[in-house]
Coordinates of C-alpha atoms and ligand atoms in Angstrom, one line a residue:
Chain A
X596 CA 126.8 84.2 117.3
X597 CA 124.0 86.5 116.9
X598 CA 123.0 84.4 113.5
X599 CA 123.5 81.5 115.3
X600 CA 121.0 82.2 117.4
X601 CA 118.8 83.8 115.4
X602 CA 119.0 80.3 112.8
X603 CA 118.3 78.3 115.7
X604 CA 115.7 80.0 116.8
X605 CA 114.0 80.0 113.2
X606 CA 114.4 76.6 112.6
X607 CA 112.7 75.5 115.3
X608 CA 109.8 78.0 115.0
X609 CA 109.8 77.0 111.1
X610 CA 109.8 72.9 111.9
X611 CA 107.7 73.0 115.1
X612 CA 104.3 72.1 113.0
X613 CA 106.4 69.2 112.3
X614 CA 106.7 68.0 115.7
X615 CA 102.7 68.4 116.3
X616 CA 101.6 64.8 115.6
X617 CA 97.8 64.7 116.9
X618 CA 96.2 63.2 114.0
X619 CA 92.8 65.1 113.4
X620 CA 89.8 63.5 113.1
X621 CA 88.6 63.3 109.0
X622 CA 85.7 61.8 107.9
X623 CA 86.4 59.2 104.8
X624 CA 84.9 61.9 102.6
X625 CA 87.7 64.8 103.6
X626 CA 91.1 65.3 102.2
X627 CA 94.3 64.1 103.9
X628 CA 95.7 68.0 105.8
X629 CA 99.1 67.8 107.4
X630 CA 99.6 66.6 111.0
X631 CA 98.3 69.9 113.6
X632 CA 97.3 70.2 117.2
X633 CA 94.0 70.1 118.0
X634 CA 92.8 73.0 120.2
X635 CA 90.0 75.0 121.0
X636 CA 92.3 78.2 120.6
X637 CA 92.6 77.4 117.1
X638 CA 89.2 79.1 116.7
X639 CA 90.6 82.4 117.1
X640 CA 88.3 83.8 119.3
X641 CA 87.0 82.9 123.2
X642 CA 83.1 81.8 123.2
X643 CA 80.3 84.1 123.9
X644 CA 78.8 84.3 127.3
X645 CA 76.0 82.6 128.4
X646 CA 73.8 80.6 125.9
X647 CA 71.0 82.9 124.5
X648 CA 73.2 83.8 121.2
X649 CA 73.4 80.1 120.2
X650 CA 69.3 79.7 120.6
X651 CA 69.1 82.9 118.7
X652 CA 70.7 81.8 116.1
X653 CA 68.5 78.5 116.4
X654 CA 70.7 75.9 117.7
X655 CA 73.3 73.4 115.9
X656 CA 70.7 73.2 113.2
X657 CA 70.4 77.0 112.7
X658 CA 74.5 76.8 112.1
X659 CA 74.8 74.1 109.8
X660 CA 72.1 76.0 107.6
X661 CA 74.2 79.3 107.8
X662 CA 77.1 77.4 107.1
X663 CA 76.0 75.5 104.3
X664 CA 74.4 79.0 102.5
X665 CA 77.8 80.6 103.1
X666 CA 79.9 78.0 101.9
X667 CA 77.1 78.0 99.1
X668 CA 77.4 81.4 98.1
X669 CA 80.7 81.4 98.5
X670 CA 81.0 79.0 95.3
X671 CA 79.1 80.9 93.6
X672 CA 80.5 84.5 94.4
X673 CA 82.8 85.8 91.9
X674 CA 84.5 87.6 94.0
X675 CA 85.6 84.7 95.8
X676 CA 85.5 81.5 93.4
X677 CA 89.1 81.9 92.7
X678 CA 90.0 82.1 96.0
X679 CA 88.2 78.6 97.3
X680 CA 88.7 77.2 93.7
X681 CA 90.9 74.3 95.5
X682 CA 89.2 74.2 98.6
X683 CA 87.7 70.7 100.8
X684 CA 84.5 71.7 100.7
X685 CA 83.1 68.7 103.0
X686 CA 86.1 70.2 105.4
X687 CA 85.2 73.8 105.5
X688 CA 81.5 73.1 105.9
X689 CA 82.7 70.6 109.4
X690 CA 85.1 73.2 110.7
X691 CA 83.6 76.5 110.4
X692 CA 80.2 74.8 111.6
X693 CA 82.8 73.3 114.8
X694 CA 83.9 76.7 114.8
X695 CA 80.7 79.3 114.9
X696 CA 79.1 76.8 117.4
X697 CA 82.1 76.8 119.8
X698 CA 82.2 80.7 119.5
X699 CA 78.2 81.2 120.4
X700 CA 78.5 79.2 123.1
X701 CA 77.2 75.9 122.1
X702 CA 79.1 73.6 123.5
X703 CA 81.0 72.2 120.8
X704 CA 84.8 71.9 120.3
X705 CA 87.0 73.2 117.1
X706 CA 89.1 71.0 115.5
X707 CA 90.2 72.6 112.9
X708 CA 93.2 74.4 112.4
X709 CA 94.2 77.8 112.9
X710 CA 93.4 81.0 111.6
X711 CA 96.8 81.7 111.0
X712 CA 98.1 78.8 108.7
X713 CA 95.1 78.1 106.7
X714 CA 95.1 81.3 105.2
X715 CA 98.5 82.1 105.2
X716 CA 98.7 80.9 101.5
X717 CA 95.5 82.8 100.1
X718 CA 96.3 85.9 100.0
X719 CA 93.3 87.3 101.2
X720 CA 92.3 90.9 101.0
X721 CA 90.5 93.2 102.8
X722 CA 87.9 93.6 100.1
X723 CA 87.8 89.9 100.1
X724 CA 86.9 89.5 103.9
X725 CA 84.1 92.1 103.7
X726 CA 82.4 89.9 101.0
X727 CA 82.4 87.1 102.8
X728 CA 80.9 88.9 105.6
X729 CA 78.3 90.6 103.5
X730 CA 77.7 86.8 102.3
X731 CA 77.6 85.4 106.0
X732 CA 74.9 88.5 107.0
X733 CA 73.0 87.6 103.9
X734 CA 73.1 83.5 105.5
X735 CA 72.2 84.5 108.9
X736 CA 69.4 86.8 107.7
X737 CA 68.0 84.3 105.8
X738 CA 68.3 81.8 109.0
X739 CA 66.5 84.7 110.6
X740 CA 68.4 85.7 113.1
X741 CA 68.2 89.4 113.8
X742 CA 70.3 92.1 112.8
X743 CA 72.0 93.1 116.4
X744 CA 72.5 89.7 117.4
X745 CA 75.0 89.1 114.1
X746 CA 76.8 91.6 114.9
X747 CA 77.3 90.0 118.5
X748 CA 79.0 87.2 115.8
X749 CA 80.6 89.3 113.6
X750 CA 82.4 91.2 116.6
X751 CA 83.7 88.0 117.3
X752 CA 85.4 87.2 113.8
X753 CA 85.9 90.9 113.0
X754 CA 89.4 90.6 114.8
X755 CA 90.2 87.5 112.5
X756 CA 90.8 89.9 110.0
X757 CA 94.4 90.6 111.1
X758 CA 95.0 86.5 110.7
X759 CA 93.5 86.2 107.5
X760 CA 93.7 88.6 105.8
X761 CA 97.5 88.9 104.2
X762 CA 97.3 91.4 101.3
Chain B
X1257 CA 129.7 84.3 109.7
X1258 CA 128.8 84.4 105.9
X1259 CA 128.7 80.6 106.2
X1260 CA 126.2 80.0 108.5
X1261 CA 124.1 82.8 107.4
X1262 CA 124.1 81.1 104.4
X1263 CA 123.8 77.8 105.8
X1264 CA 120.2 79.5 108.1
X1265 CA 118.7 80.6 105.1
X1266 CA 119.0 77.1 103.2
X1267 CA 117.4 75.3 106.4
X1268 CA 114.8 78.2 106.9
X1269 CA 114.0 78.4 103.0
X1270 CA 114.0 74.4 103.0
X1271 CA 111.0 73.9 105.9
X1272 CA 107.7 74.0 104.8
X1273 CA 106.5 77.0 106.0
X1274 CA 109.0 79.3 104.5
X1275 CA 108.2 77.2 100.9
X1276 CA 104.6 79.2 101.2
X1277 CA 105.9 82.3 102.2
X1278 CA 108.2 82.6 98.7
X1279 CA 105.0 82.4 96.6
X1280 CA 103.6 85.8 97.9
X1281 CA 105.3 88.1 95.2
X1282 CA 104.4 91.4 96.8
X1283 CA 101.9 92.9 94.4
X1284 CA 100.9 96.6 94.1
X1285 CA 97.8 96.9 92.3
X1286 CA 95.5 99.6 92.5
X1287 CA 92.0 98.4 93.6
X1288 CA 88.7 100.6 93.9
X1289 CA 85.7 99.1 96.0
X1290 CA 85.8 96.6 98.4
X1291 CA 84.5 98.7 102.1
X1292 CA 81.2 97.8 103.8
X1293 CA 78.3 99.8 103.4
X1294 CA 77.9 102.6 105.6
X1295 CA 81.8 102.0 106.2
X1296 CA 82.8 105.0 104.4
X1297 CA 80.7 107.6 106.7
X1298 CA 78.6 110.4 104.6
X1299 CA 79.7 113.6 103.5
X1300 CA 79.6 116.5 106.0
X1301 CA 78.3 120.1 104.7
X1302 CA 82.5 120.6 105.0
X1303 CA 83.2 117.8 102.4
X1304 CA 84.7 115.2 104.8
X1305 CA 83.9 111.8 105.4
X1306 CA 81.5 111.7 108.7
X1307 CA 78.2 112.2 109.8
X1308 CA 76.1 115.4 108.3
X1309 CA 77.8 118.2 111.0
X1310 CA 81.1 116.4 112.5
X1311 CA 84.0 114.5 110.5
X1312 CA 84.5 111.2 111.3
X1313 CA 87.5 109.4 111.2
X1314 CA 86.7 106.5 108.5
X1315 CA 88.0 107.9 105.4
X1316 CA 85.5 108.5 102.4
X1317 CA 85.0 106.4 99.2
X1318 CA 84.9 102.4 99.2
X1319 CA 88.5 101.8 98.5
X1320 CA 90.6 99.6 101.2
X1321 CA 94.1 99.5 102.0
X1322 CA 94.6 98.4 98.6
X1323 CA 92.7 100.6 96.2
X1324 CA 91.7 104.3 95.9
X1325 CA 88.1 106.0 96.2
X1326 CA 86.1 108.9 96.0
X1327 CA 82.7 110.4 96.5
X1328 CA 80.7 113.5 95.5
X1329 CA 77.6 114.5 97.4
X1330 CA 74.8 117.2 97.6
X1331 CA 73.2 119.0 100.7
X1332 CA 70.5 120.9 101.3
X1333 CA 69.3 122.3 104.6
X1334 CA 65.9 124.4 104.6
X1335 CA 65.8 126.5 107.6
X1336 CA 62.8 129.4 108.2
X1337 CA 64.9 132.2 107.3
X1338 CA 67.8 130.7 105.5
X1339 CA 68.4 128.2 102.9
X1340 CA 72.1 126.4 102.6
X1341 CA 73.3 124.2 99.9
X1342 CA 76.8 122.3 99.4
X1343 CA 78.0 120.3 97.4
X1344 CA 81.8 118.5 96.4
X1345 CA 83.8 115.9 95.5
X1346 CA 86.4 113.7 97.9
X1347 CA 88.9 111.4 97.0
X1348 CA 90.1 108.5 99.7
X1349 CA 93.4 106.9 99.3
X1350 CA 94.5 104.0 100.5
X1351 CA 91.9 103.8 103.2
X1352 CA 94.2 106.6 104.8
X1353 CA 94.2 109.9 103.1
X1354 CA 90.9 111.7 102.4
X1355 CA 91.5 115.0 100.2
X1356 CA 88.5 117.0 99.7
X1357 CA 86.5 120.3 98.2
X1358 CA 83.4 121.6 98.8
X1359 CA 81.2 124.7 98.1
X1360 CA 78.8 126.1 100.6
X1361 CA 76.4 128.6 99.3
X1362 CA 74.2 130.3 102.6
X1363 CA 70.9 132.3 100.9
X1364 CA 69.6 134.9 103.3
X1365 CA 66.0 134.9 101.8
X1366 CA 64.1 137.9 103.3
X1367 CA 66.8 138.5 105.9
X1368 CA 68.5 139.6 103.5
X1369 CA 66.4 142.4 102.4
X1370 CA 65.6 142.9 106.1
X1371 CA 69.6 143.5 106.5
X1372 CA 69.9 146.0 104.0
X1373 CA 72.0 143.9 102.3
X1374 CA 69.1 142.8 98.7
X1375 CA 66.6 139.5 98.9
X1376 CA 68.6 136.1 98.2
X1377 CA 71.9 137.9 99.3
X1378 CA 73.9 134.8 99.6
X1379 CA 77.3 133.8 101.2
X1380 CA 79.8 131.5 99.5
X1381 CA 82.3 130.2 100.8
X1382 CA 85.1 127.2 99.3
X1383 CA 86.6 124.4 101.5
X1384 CA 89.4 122.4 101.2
X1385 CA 90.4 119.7 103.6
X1386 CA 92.8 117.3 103.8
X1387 CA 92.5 114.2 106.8
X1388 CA 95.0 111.2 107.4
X1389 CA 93.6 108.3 109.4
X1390 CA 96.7 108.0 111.9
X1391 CA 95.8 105.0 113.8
X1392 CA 93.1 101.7 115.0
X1393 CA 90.5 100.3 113.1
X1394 CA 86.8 101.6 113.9
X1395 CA 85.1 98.4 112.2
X1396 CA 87.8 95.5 112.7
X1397 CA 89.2 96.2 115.8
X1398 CA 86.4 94.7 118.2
X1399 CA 88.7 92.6 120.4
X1400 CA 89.5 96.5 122.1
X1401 CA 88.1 99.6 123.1
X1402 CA 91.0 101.7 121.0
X1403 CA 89.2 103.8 118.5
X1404 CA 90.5 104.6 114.6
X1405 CA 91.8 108.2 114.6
X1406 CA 92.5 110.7 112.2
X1407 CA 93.5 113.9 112.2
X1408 CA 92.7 116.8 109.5
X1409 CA 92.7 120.3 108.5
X1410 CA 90.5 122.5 106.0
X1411 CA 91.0 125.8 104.7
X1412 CA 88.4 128.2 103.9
X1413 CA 87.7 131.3 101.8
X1414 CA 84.7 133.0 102.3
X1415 CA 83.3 135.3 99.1
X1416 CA 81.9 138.2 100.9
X1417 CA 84.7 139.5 102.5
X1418 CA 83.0 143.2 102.7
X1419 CA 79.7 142.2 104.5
X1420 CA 82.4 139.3 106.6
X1421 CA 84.0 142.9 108.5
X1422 CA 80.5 145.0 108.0
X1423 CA 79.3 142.1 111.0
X1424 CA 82.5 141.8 112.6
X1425 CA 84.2 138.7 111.1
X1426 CA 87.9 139.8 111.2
X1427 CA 88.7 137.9 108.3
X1428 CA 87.6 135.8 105.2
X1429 CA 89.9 132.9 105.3
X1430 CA 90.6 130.8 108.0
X1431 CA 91.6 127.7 108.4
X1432 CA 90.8 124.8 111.2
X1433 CA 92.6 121.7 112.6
X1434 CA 91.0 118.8 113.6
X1435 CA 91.4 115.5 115.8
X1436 CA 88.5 112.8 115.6
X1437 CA 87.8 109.2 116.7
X1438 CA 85.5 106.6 115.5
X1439 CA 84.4 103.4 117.2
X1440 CA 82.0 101.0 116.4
X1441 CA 81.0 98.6 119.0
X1442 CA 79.5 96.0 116.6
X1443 CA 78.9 94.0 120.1
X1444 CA 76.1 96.6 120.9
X1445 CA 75.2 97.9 116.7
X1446 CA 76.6 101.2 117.8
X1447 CA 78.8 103.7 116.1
X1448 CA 80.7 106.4 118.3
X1449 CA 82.7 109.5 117.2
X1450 CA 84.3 112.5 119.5
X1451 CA 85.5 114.9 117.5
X1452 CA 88.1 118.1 118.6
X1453 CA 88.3 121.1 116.4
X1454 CA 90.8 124.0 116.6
X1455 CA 88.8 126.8 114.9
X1456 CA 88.0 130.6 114.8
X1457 CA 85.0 130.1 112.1
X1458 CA 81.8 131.5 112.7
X1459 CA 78.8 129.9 111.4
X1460 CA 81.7 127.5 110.2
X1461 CA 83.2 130.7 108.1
X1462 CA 79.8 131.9 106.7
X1463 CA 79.8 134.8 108.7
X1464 CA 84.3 135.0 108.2
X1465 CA 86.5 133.7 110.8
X1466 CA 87.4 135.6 114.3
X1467 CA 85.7 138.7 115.5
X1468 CA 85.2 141.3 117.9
X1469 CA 84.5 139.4 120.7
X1470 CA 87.3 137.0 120.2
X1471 CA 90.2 136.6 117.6
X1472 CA 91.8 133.3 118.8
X1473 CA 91.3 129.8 117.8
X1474 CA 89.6 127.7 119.9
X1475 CA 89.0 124.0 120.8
X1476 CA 85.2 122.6 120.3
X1477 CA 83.6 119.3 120.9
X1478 CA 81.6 117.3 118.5
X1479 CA 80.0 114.4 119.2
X1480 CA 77.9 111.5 117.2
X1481 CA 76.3 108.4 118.5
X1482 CA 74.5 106.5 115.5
X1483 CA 73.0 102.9 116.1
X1484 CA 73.1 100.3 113.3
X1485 CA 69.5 98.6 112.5
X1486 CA 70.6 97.0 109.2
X1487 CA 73.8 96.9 106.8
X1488 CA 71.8 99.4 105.2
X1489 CA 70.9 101.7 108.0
X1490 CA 72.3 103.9 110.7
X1491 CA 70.0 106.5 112.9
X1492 CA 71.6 108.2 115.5
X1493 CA 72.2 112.2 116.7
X1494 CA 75.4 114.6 116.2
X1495 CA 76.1 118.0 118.4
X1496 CA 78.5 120.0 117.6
X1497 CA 79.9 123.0 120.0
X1498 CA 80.7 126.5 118.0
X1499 CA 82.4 129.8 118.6
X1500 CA 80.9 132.8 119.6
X1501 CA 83.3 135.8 118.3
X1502 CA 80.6 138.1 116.7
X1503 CA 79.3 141.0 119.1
X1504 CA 76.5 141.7 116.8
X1505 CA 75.1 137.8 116.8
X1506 CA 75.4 135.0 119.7
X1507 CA 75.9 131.6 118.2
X1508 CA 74.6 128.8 119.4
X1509 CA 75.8 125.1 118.9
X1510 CA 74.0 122.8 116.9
X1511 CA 72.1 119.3 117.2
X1512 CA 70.6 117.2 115.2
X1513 CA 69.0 113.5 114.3
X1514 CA 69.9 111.8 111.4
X1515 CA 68.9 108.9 109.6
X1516 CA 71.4 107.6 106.6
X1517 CA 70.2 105.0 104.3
X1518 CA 73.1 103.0 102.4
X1519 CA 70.5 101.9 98.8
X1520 CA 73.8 100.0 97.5
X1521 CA 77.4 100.4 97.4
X1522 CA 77.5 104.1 95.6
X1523 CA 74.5 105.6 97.0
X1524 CA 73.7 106.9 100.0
X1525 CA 70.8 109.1 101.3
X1526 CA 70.9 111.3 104.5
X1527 CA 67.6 112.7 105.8
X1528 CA 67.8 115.2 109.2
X1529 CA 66.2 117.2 111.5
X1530 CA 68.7 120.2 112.6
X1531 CA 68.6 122.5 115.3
X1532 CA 71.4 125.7 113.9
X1533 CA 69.8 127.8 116.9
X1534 CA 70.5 131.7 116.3
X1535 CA 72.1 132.5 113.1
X1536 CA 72.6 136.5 112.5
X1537 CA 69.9 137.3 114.9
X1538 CA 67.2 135.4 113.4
X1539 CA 66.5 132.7 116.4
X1540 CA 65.5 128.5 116.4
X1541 CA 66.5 127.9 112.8
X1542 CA 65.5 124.2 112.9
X1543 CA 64.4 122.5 109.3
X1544 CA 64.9 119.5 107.2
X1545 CA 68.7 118.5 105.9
X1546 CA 68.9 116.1 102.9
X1547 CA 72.2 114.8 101.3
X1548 CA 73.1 112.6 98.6
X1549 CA 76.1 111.0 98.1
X1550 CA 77.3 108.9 95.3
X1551 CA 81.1 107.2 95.3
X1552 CA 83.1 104.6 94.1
Ligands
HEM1603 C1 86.7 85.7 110.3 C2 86.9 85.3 109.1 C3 87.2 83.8 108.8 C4 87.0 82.7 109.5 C5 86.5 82.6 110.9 C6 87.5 81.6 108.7 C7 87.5 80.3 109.0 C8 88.0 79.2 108.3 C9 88.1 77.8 108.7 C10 87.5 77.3 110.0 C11 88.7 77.1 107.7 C12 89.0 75.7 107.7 C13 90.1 75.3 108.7 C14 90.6 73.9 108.5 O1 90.5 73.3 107.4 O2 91.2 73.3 109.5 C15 89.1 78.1 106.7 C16 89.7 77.8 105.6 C17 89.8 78.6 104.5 N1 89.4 79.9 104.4 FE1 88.7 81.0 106.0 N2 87.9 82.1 107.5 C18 87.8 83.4 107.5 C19 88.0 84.3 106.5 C20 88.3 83.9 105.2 C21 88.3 84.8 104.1 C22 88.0 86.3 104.1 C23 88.7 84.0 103.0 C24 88.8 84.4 101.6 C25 88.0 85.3 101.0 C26 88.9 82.7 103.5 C27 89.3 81.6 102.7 C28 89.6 80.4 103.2 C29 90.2 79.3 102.4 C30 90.5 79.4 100.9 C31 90.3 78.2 103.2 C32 90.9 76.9 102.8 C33 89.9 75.9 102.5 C34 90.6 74.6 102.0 O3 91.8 74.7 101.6 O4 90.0 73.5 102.1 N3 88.7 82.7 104.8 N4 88.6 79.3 107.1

């Protein structure tokens, strides 16, 4: 009975992703992903408060800059190039722009997926996610914005290491 | 039973999901590199991974979870009337085992002559400690206010174990136990640490370990605050409380201010200004402490 249960119980976790059949927005220029719900609390993290963070770190213009040197640097990182070798490129730039502007506060919704699945398959490493986050404080210094107030983002996404990191 | 055990393990292995999870062939490797800068603390004149004065509980060398790491390091503190030197080597495993030496060598300068005991007379004394990280994460940890703790021992064996009972010391060996905590709030740039020793050591075993005021082991404080103005950079102040066995010599606790300066991944600098307060009867021994630590 107990395995019964217990099969159940795992298939429907297992097949659930199955069921979720919101469609997410792509832009002609993305790759097909499997069928997920959309939702802000895909982003991992609850927004900052109030809005001075997300002027700091110059608006929706300042993020797309950070973004795009990040994902930048990440191609170019040896650490890292094996890891993103496969990677949608036009995606990752959307989302993680989607999903640093919903986490300072800017008013913008995620629509990506979560933190969970999309790097379920990487194997990421610890030594991995601290050189992306010597790459994103090398982008945000770069953008400009001072020291204390990346680490007002990075205390954010800090926590994201026990969803992303798998090895 | 067997059957639909069997029969849940086709349909699980058969969804998508579980497809992904097959891939992952646990893998072993041993890694070295791979912490933050700064991330691995600096070496303390004891050896340990921590500030200058107090352990932390981020274990030394710039291995992760995966990997193994080590560091070796230099001190030297000028003080009016003394001059101390250490230096050792420290090997971190697995981000959670920290085994380390180090050798402290105390010159007495003129006090020495003034003591009766020559000019230069110097105590040495060996340490060997040993910490395991035992729970939280100092750096990843932000989304609560539970600290990364470790907890530690060292055991020490002072070389002058005739002028040790000529001042009091009961003995030249001792040993200490240890229980510290490390946050950083990466909201605010700061780095906190509270640190509890269990120790009989005077002038951390320079001057031996127990004495004639008091035998016993006993619990101190140490505290470190350090604020972070760069990957690079942390500034911040230690102070540590002490024993006060010896009859002949009240000892005071010590402070300082500390600046450590992260030039890459293997080197770091530490530049201080310490306040020891009375050593052996010589009062306000404040100077200049410099450290250098290389690691892997
Ligand atoms: C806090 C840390 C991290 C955040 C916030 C983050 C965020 C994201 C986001 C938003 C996506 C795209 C989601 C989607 O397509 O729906 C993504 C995908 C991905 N991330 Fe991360 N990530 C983090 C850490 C890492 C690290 C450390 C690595 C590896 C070093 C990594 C590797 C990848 C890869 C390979 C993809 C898939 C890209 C693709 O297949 O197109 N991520 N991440």
């Amino acid at each position: 009975m107990r395995t019964a249960i217990a099969c159940a119980l795992s298939a429907i976790f297992l097949a659930a992703p199955a069921f979720a059949q919101t469609t997410p927005p792509t832009s002609p220029s993305e790759e097909e992903v499997d069928p997920y719900t959309i939702s802000d609390a895909n982003a991992g993290a609850n927004p900052v408060a109030g809005r001075d963070l997300f002027v700091v770190f110059h608006g929706h213009e300042g993020i797309g800059r950070i973004v795009d040197d990040l994902v930048a640097q990440v191609q170019a990182d040896p650490r890292l190039t094996e890891i993103f070798k496969a990677s949608d490129f036009v995606r990752l730039r959307r989302t993680l722009k989607e999903q640093f502007c919903y986490i300072l506060n800017g008013g913008c919704s995620y629509t990506g997926r979560d933190m969970v699945s999309v790097h379920a398959d990487h194997g990421v490493t610890t030594a991995e996610f601290n050189a992306l986050v010597e790459i994103l404080q090398a982008a945000m210094t770069r953008e400009g914005v001072a020291f204390s107030a990346q680490n007002k983002l990075l205390a954010k996404l800090a926590p994201m290491k026990r969803e992303t990191v798998t090895r | 039973m067997p059957r639909l055990g069997v029969a849940c393990f086709a349909l699980v292995m058969g969804t998508p999901l579980a497809a992904h999870a097959q891939e992952d062939a646990p893998s072993i490797d041993i890694e070295t590199g791979g912490k933050l800068k700064l991330t691995r603390g600096v070496s303390t004149i004891e050896g340990q991974g921590g500030g200058g004065l107090t352990p932390w509980a981020l274990i030394t060398g710039n291995e992760t979870d995966r990997g193994v790491g080590g560091t070796v390091h230099v001190t030297a503190v000028e003080l009016p009337d003394y001059s101390f030197l250490s230096y050792g080597g420290a090997l971190g495993l697995l981000d959670r085992v920290e085994l380390s030496y180090t050798r402290q060598e105390f010159d007495t300068q003129d006090v020495g002559a003034a003591l009766g005991l020559g000019r230069g007379f110097t105590f040495g004394q060996d340490v060997w400690g040993a910490k395991l990280r035992v729970m939280g994460d100092a750096i990843y940890d932000q989304d609560t206010w539970l600290p990364q703790v470790a907890v530690g021992a060292s055991w020490k064996k002072n070389d002058q174990s005739a002028i040790v009972s000529a001042v009091g010391g009961a003995d030249d060996e001792g040993w200490e136990t240890y229980a510290t905590a490390t946050k950083i709030l990466l909201d605010s740039s700061l780095l906190l640490n509270g640190t509890l020793r269990w120790t009989n050591a005077n002038q951390t075993g320079l001057l031996g370990y127990g004495g004639n005021l008091n035998d016993d082991h006993e619990l101190m404080g140490e505290f470190s605050a350090g604020w972070l103005l760069s990957p690079d950079v942390l500034v911040g102040a230690e102070y540590r409380m002490k024993p006060d066995n010896l009859a002949i010599a009240k000892e005071d606790d010590w402070v300082d201010i500390y600046a450590a300066w992260a030039i890459d991944h293997h080197v770091t600098l530490t530049g201080a200004y310490v306040d020891l307060g009375s050593i052996a009867t010589f009062e306000t021994q404040r100077g200049v402490y410099l450290s250098l630590q290389a690691g892997f």
